[in-house]
Amino acid sequence: MKNIIEVDHLQKSYKKRKTQEVIEAVSDISFVVKPGEILGLLGPNGAGKTSTIKMICGLLHPDEGSVKIKGVDNTKHRQKALRHISAVLEGTRNLYWRLTVRENLEYFAGNRGVSRKTAAPLIDDLLIKFKLKDKENELVNRLSRGMQQKLAIAVAMLAESDVILLDEPTLGLDVETGYEVREILKSIVADYNRTIIISSHDMDVIQDLCERTIIINKGKIITDDRVDNLMKFFEVRSYSIKLGGLLTKEQESRLTIVFPNHLYTADVIQATLEIELAQSDEIYRLFDILKLDATPVEAIDRKVVNFEQVFMKLVKGETAHAVAQSI
């Protein structure tokens, strides 16, 4: 099968309780998820991301459109479709805190109709893979946040579903445990042949894990592209220029008009100019301004950008047209 998930023209609206005003949360969203990929599904608060996630998981019925999971419509054939997807939503709420680690795994395996004897080899494998073996008889409410999160993901693995959807999988974790969870998620794809959808506000996680990202804002998809493509697009247009002298007032004025988002810092004898070029030929306009007073250029370096900067620029609509043309 070419696509494991097909989201087709989803729409969802709500009415405000007091005013009965209709709010369009999701507006004609379509995308696909391929088997074996790690996809980032992102958006600022109120963008429609959560509604989209809930419709994929079958927790919310769309007003229009459909979601197919492994070819099965999750509205028309809900139970059959949802066999192929597991979700860890809102942290560790899918755990029973007064049961031990192993008891949680045995309980949720039993909920899936799997006997304790049959589930034992998979549970043992998950305990080792998720580094929970030495905590298997510990009550969940005594575990650290990181241990609880790893157990929540292990519980989702018990279903042996094709797709795992994770909402903020590293939220509240210390740096070391956060990296450990990232490595576990990579191994889930590599060793268990699963597909993962991640929703997160931690852009380092998205940059490290995801091959592709979909960004939703104001109910619409504004970007659907590979993470490395987006990084390259912004990197080649972001420059740090070290000047051997100070800019004149006229030069500063022209920079503000032509490049309103530039950053200029100066000390007594030299200055640094940080600038983003919407098009590559804008470099000539920049040099025309520097030539006005023969300002010496000592070095030009491409700025290192991170995915959080890329995300913010896309959400704010900066260079969105140029990105669309380049993809």
Tab-separated table of C-alpha atoms in Angstrom:
chain	number	residue	atom	x	y	z
A	1	MET	CA	0.000	0.000	0.000
A	2	LYS	CA	1.401	3.364	-1.051
A	3	ASN	CA	-0.098	5.480	1.781
A	4	ILE	CA	-0.924	4.199	5.235
A	5	ILE	CA	-3.072	7.233	6.119
A	6	GLU	CA	-5.076	9.389	3.717
A	7	VAL	CA	-6.643	12.587	5.052
A	8	ASP	CA	-9.032	13.943	2.440
A	9	HIS	CA	-10.612	17.431	2.576
A	10	LEU	CA	-11.302	17.460	6.328
A	11	GLN	CA	-13.503	20.228	7.671
A	12	LYS	CA	-14.661	20.883	11.213
A	13	SER	CA	-16.518	23.845	12.710
A	14	TYR	CA	-17.678	24.701	16.231
A	15	LYS	CA	-20.236	27.075	17.679
A	16	LYS	CA	-19.300	29.353	20.552
A	17	ARG	CA	-21.635	28.661	23.461
A	18	LYS	CA	-22.509	32.252	24.299
A	19	THR	CA	-22.639	33.915	20.893
A	20	GLN	CA	-23.350	30.851	18.689
A	21	GLU	CA	-20.684	32.230	16.370
A	22	VAL	CA	-19.387	29.536	14.016
A	23	ILE	CA	-15.618	28.975	14.237
A	24	GLU	CA	-13.998	27.023	11.417
A	25	ALA	CA	-11.303	25.002	13.198
A	26	VAL	CA	-10.255	22.859	10.232
A	27	SER	CA	-10.706	24.028	6.659
A	28	ASP	CA	-10.228	21.595	3.764
A	29	ILE	CA	-7.131	19.789	5.052
A	30	SER	CA	-5.667	16.977	2.936
A	31	PHE	CA	-2.421	15.016	3.280
A	32	VAL	CA	-1.048	11.484	3.254
A	33	VAL	CA	1.292	9.539	5.531
A	34	LYS	CA	3.611	6.942	4.039
A	35	PRO	CA	4.519	3.654	5.739
A	36	GLY	CA	7.677	3.780	7.837
A	37	GLU	CA	8.020	7.563	8.055
A	38	ILE	CA	8.165	9.806	11.113
A	39	LEU	CA	5.868	12.741	10.386
A	40	GLY	CA	5.682	15.940	12.402
A	41	LEU	CA	2.190	17.446	12.671
A	42	LEU	CA	2.601	20.982	13.984
A	43	GLY	CA	0.709	24.168	14.601
A	44	PRO	CA	0.366	26.993	17.138
A	45	ASN	CA	-2.390	26.883	19.746
A	46	GLY	CA	-5.792	27.258	18.114
A	47	ALA	CA	-4.488	26.401	14.660
A	48	GLY	CA	-6.693	23.315	14.162
A	49	LYS	CA	-3.952	20.783	14.858
A	50	THR	CA	-5.655	19.148	17.858
A	51	SER	CA	-8.968	18.825	15.996
A	52	THR	CA	-7.133	17.209	13.090
A	53	ILE	CA	-5.405	14.747	15.437
A	54	LYS	CA	-8.694	13.834	17.104
A	55	MET	CA	-10.334	13.212	13.724
A	56	ILE	CA	-7.457	10.932	12.698
A	57	CYS	CA	-7.849	8.989	15.961
A	58	GLY	CA	-11.614	8.718	15.565
A	59	LEU	CA	-12.316	10.836	18.650
A	60	LEU	CA	-13.995	13.568	16.625
A	61	HIS	CA	-16.367	13.268	13.673
A	62	PRO	CA	-15.557	15.583	10.723
A	63	ASP	CA	-18.254	17.801	9.241
A	64	GLU	CA	-16.912	16.926	5.815
A	65	GLY	CA	-14.085	14.837	4.398
A	66	SER	CA	-12.648	11.510	5.461
A	67	VAL	CA	-9.697	9.766	7.082
A	68	LYS	CA	-8.617	6.383	5.772
A	69	ILE	CA	-6.209	4.262	7.783
A	70	LYS	CA	-4.712	1.461	5.736
A	71	GLY	CA	-7.518	1.983	3.231
A	72	VAL	CA	-10.329	1.821	5.814
A	73	ASP	CA	-12.564	4.850	6.424
A	74	ASN	CA	-12.458	5.561	10.174
A	75	THR	CA	-15.960	7.061	10.119
A	76	LYS	CA	-17.767	4.329	8.187
A	77	HIS	CA	-15.789	1.429	9.681
A	78	ARG	CA	-14.430	2.921	12.897
A	79	GLN	CA	-13.367	-0.206	14.802
A	80	LYS	CA	-11.704	-1.813	11.800
A	81	ALA	CA	-9.793	1.380	10.938
A	82	LEU	CA	-8.667	2.090	14.491
A	83	ARG	CA	-7.077	-1.337	14.814
A	84	HIS	CA	-4.270	0.104	12.737
A	85	ILE	CA	-3.503	3.131	14.944
A	86	SER	CA	-2.551	3.667	18.598
A	87	ALA	CA	-2.287	7.026	20.298
A	88	VAL	CA	-0.532	8.441	23.346
A	89	LEU	CA	-2.423	11.672	23.982
A	90	GLU	CA	-1.878	14.221	26.751
A	91	GLY	CA	1.135	12.580	28.322
A	92	THR	CA	0.648	9.489	30.502
A	93	ARG	CA	-3.128	9.376	30.949
A	94	ASN	CA	-3.355	5.905	29.402
A	95	LEU	CA	-1.709	4.332	32.489
A	96	TYR	CA	-3.102	2.966	35.744
A	97	TRP	CA	-0.991	4.548	38.453
A	98	ARG	CA	-1.758	1.970	41.186
A	99	LEU	CA	-0.579	-0.937	39.041
A	100	THR	CA	3.043	-1.904	38.492
A	101	VAL	CA	4.832	-1.465	35.184
A	102	ARG	CA	4.372	-5.123	34.231
A	103	GLU	CA	0.760	-5.176	35.456
A	104	ASN	CA	-0.037	-2.203	33.216
A	105	LEU	CA	1.402	-3.981	30.199
A	106	GLU	CA	-0.452	-7.217	31.057
A	107	TYR	CA	-3.713	-5.344	31.645
A	108	PHE	CA	-3.660	-3.476	28.342
A	109	ALA	CA	-2.620	-6.629	26.473
A	110	GLY	CA	-5.638	-8.348	28.018
A	111	ASN	CA	-7.852	-5.471	26.857
A	112	ARG	CA	-6.740	-6.348	23.333
A	113	GLY	CA	-7.779	-9.960	23.867
A	114	VAL	CA	-4.232	-11.258	24.284
A	115	SER	CA	-3.624	-13.745	27.094
A	116	ARG	CA	-0.885	-13.183	29.670
A	117	LYS	CA	1.031	-16.201	28.374
A	118	THR	CA	0.876	-15.053	24.765
A	119	ALA	CA	1.773	-11.452	25.655
A	120	ALA	CA	4.706	-12.386	27.924
A	121	PRO	CA	7.420	-12.498	25.186
A	122	LEU	CA	6.372	-9.118	23.743
A	123	ILE	CA	6.157	-7.574	27.221
A	124	ASP	CA	9.629	-8.858	28.098
A	125	ASP	CA	10.966	-7.450	24.826
A	126	LEU	CA	9.377	-4.040	25.473
A	127	LEU	CA	10.670	-3.901	29.050
A	128	ILE	CA	14.209	-4.425	27.776
A	129	LYS	CA	13.865	-2.157	24.734
A	130	PHE	CA	12.430	0.699	26.818
A	131	LYS	CA	14.900	0.145	29.688
A	132	LEU	CA	12.107	-0.595	32.172
A	133	LYS	CA	13.130	-4.135	33.180
A	134	ASP	CA	14.537	-3.104	36.562
A	135	LYS	CA	11.306	-1.170	37.260
A	136	GLU	CA	8.821	-3.848	36.181
A	137	ASN	CA	7.477	-4.392	39.725
A	138	GLU	CA	7.415	-0.691	40.630
A	139	LEU	CA	4.071	1.118	40.988
A	140	VAL	CA	3.581	3.623	38.192
A	141	ASN	CA	2.862	6.488	40.603
A	142	ARG	CA	6.373	6.063	41.998
A	143	LEU	CA	8.092	6.325	38.647
A	144	SER	CA	9.775	9.434	37.283
A	145	ARG	CA	8.028	11.411	34.555
A	146	GLY	CA	10.444	9.957	32.001
A	147	MET	CA	9.781	6.367	33.064
A	148	GLN	CA	6.032	6.974	32.902
A	149	GLN	CA	6.322	8.404	29.406
A	150	LYS	CA	8.371	5.424	28.208
A	151	LEU	CA	5.776	3.060	29.680
A	152	ALA	CA	2.931	4.962	27.973
A	153	ILE	CA	4.661	4.487	24.613
A	154	ALA	CA	5.321	0.798	25.404
A	155	VAL	CA	1.606	0.340	26.143
A	156	ALA	CA	0.796	1.836	22.730
A	157	MET	CA	3.232	-0.665	21.185
A	158	LEU	CA	1.267	-3.582	22.669
A	159	ALA	CA	-1.492	-3.073	20.125
A	160	GLU	CA	1.025	-3.883	17.367
A	161	SER	CA	-0.735	-1.253	15.255
A	162	ASP	CA	0.819	0.076	12.076
A	163	VAL	CA	0.701	3.725	13.195
A	164	ILE	CA	1.510	5.324	16.550
A	165	LEU	CA	0.418	8.923	17.157
A	166	LEU	CA	2.281	10.733	19.940
A	167	ASP	CA	1.241	14.058	21.445
A	168	GLU	CA	4.177	15.876	23.115
A	169	PRO	CA	6.241	12.710	23.775
A	170	THR	CA	9.099	14.620	25.467
A	171	LEU	CA	7.071	17.192	27.410
A	172	GLY	CA	8.426	17.710	30.922
A	173	LEU	CA	11.376	15.352	30.499
A	174	ASP	CA	14.938	16.135	31.488
A	175	VAL	CA	17.497	16.416	28.690
A	176	GLU	CA	18.935	12.911	29.112
A	177	THR	CA	15.548	11.171	29.191
A	178	GLY	CA	14.347	13.284	26.281
A	179	TYR	CA	17.216	12.013	24.145
A	180	GLU	CA	16.518	8.468	25.323
A	181	VAL	CA	12.881	8.731	24.209
A	182	ARG	CA	14.036	10.049	20.810
A	183	GLU	CA	16.264	6.995	20.322
A	184	ILE	CA	13.394	4.705	21.329
A	185	LEU	CA	11.118	6.313	18.731
A	186	LYS	CA	13.752	5.865	16.032
A	187	SER	CA	14.083	2.201	16.972
A	188	ILE	CA	10.298	1.717	16.821
A	189	VAL	CA	10.414	2.597	13.123
A	190	ALA	CA	13.628	0.705	12.375
A	191	ASP	CA	13.077	-2.453	14.465
A	192	TYR	CA	9.289	-2.787	14.542
A	193	ASN	CA	8.429	-1.358	11.109
A	194	ARG	CA	5.950	1.172	12.487
A	195	THR	CA	4.878	4.602	11.270
A	196	ILE	CA	4.935	7.504	13.744
A	197	ILE	CA	3.082	10.820	13.789
A	198	ILE	CA	4.437	13.312	16.332
A	199	SER	CA	2.772	16.475	17.579
A	200	SER	CA	5.164	18.591	19.630
A	201	HIS	CA	6.129	22.145	20.548
A	202	ASP	CA	9.739	20.987	21.007
A	203	MET	CA	11.203	21.897	17.634
A	204	ASP	CA	14.510	20.183	18.425
A	205	VAL	CA	12.584	16.903	18.604
A	206	ILE	CA	10.942	17.555	15.233
A	207	GLN	CA	14.247	18.522	13.634
A	208	ASP	CA	15.975	15.422	15.026
A	209	LEU	CA	13.259	12.827	14.369
A	210	CYS	CA	11.015	13.859	11.506
A	211	GLU	CA	11.724	13.395	7.837
A	212	ARG	CA	8.679	15.460	6.869
A	213	THR	CA	6.523	18.009	8.622
A	214	ILE	CA	3.038	19.371	8.087
A	215	ILE	CA	2.347	22.780	9.631
A	216	ILE	CA	-1.244	23.861	10.196
A	217	ASN	CA	-2.285	27.440	10.899
A	218	LYS	CA	-5.737	29.011	10.978
A	219	GLY	CA	-7.287	25.689	10.005
A	220	LYS	CA	-5.235	25.253	6.839
A	221	ILE	CA	-2.020	23.519	5.857
A	222	ILE	CA	0.635	26.146	5.206
A	223	THR	CA	3.557	23.756	4.660
A	224	ASP	CA	3.964	20.073	3.797
A	225	ASP	CA	7.588	19.310	3.024
A	226	ARG	CA	10.712	17.515	4.162
A	227	VAL	CA	12.375	19.092	7.177
A	228	ASP	CA	15.769	19.202	5.475
A	229	ASN	CA	14.280	21.043	2.482
A	230	LEU	CA	12.837	23.728	4.750
A	231	MET	CA	16.103	24.041	6.661
A	232	LYS	CA	18.081	24.457	3.436
A	233	PHE	CA	15.629	27.019	2.085
A	234	PHE	CA	16.025	29.329	5.065
A	235	GLU	CA	19.721	28.642	5.588
A	236	VAL	CA	20.788	29.836	2.135
A	237	ARG	CA	18.936	33.115	2.625
A	238	SER	CA	20.190	33.972	6.114
A	239	TYR	CA	23.530	35.766	6.353
A	240	SER	CA	25.766	37.332	8.966
A	241	ILE	CA	27.995	40.059	7.512
A	242	LYS	CA	30.953	41.480	9.427
A	243	LEU	CA	31.701	45.060	8.418
A	244	GLY	CA	35.015	46.853	8.784
A	245	GLY	CA	33.332	50.154	9.568
A	246	LEU	CA	30.063	51.726	10.662
A	247	LEU	CA	27.061	52.436	8.461
A	248	THR	CA	26.018	55.993	7.801
A	249	LYS	CA	22.549	57.280	8.670
A	250	GLU	CA	21.616	57.175	4.979
A	251	GLN	CA	22.728	53.550	4.697
A	252	GLU	CA	20.755	52.584	7.814
A	253	SER	CA	17.695	54.349	6.433
A	254	ARG	CA	17.894	52.514	3.107
A	255	LEU	CA	18.434	49.160	4.856
A	256	THR	CA	15.280	49.719	6.889
A	257	ILE	CA	13.298	50.388	3.706
A	258	VAL	CA	14.702	47.517	1.610
A	259	PHE	CA	15.311	44.942	4.379
A	260	PRO	CA	12.965	45.859	7.259
A	261	ASN	CA	13.775	42.708	9.258
A	262	HIS	CA	17.551	43.150	9.321
A	263	LEU	CA	19.529	43.324	12.560
A	264	TYR	CA	22.395	45.831	12.820
A	265	THR	CA	24.767	45.889	15.802
A	266	ALA	CA	27.825	48.122	16.112
A	267	ASP	CA	30.625	49.061	18.472
A	268	VAL	CA	33.149	51.890	18.045
A	269	ILE	CA	34.925	50.739	14.878
A	270	GLN	CA	33.062	47.802	13.372
A	271	ALA	CA	29.583	46.378	12.948
A	272	THR	CA	27.663	43.187	12.207
A	273	LEU	CA	24.690	42.954	9.910
A	274	GLU	CA	22.322	39.973	10.080
A	275	ILE	CA	19.957	39.774	7.164
A	276	GLU	CA	17.586	37.430	5.349
A	277	LEU	CA	17.159	37.619	1.598
A	278	ALA	CA	13.815	36.647	0.105
A	279	GLN	CA	15.499	36.093	-3.285
A	280	SER	CA	19.150	35.313	-4.020
A	281	ASP	CA	19.571	38.362	-6.307
A	282	GLU	CA	18.757	40.692	-3.385
A	283	ILE	CA	22.412	40.374	-2.387
A	284	TYR	CA	23.156	42.944	-5.122
A	285	ARG	CA	20.750	45.460	-3.575
A	286	LEU	CA	22.499	44.965	-0.249
A	287	PHE	CA	25.928	45.629	-1.776
A	288	ASP	CA	24.595	48.720	-3.530
A	289	ILE	CA	23.716	50.104	-0.093
A	290	LEU	CA	27.145	49.199	1.322
A	291	LYS	CA	28.834	50.860	-1.669
A	292	LEU	CA	27.188	54.218	-0.864
A	293	ASP	CA	29.937	54.971	1.660
A	294	ALA	CA	32.398	52.259	0.556
A	295	THR	CA	31.769	50.302	3.757
A	296	PRO	CA	34.361	47.496	3.900
A	297	VAL	CA	33.099	43.908	4.157
A	298	GLU	CA	35.401	41.673	6.202
A	299	ALA	CA	33.391	38.418	6.174
A	300	ILE	CA	30.124	36.937	4.961
A	301	ASP	CA	28.824	33.814	6.691
A	302	ARG	CA	25.670	31.873	6.178
A	303	LYS	CA	23.694	31.882	9.427
A	304	VAL	CA	22.897	28.599	11.134
A	305	VAL	CA	19.143	28.297	11.546
A	306	ASN	CA	17.173	25.856	13.645
A	307	PHE	CA	13.737	24.437	12.983
A	308	GLU	CA	12.096	26.607	15.625
A	309	GLN	CA	13.075	29.680	13.602
A	310	VAL	CA	11.745	28.050	10.433
A	311	PHE	CA	8.467	27.190	12.158
A	312	MET	CA	7.939	30.710	13.497
A	313	LYS	CA	8.617	32.320	10.137
A	314	LEU	CA	6.173	30.024	8.372
A	315	VAL	CA	3.456	30.531	10.978
A	316	LYS	CA	3.898	34.314	10.800
A	317	GLY	CA	3.609	34.119	7.019
A	318	GLU	CA	7.115	35.393	6.372
A	319	THR	CA	8.465	34.189	2.991
A	320	ALA	CA	5.530	31.758	2.694
A	321	HIS	CA	5.062	32.566	-0.997
A	322	ALA	CA	8.739	32.001	-1.723
A	323	VAL	CA	8.674	28.669	0.112
A	324	ALA	CA	5.659	27.512	-1.860
A	325	GLN	CA	7.397	28.405	-5.118
A	326	SER	CA	10.583	26.551	-4.153
A	327	ILE	CA	8.914	23.265	-3.197
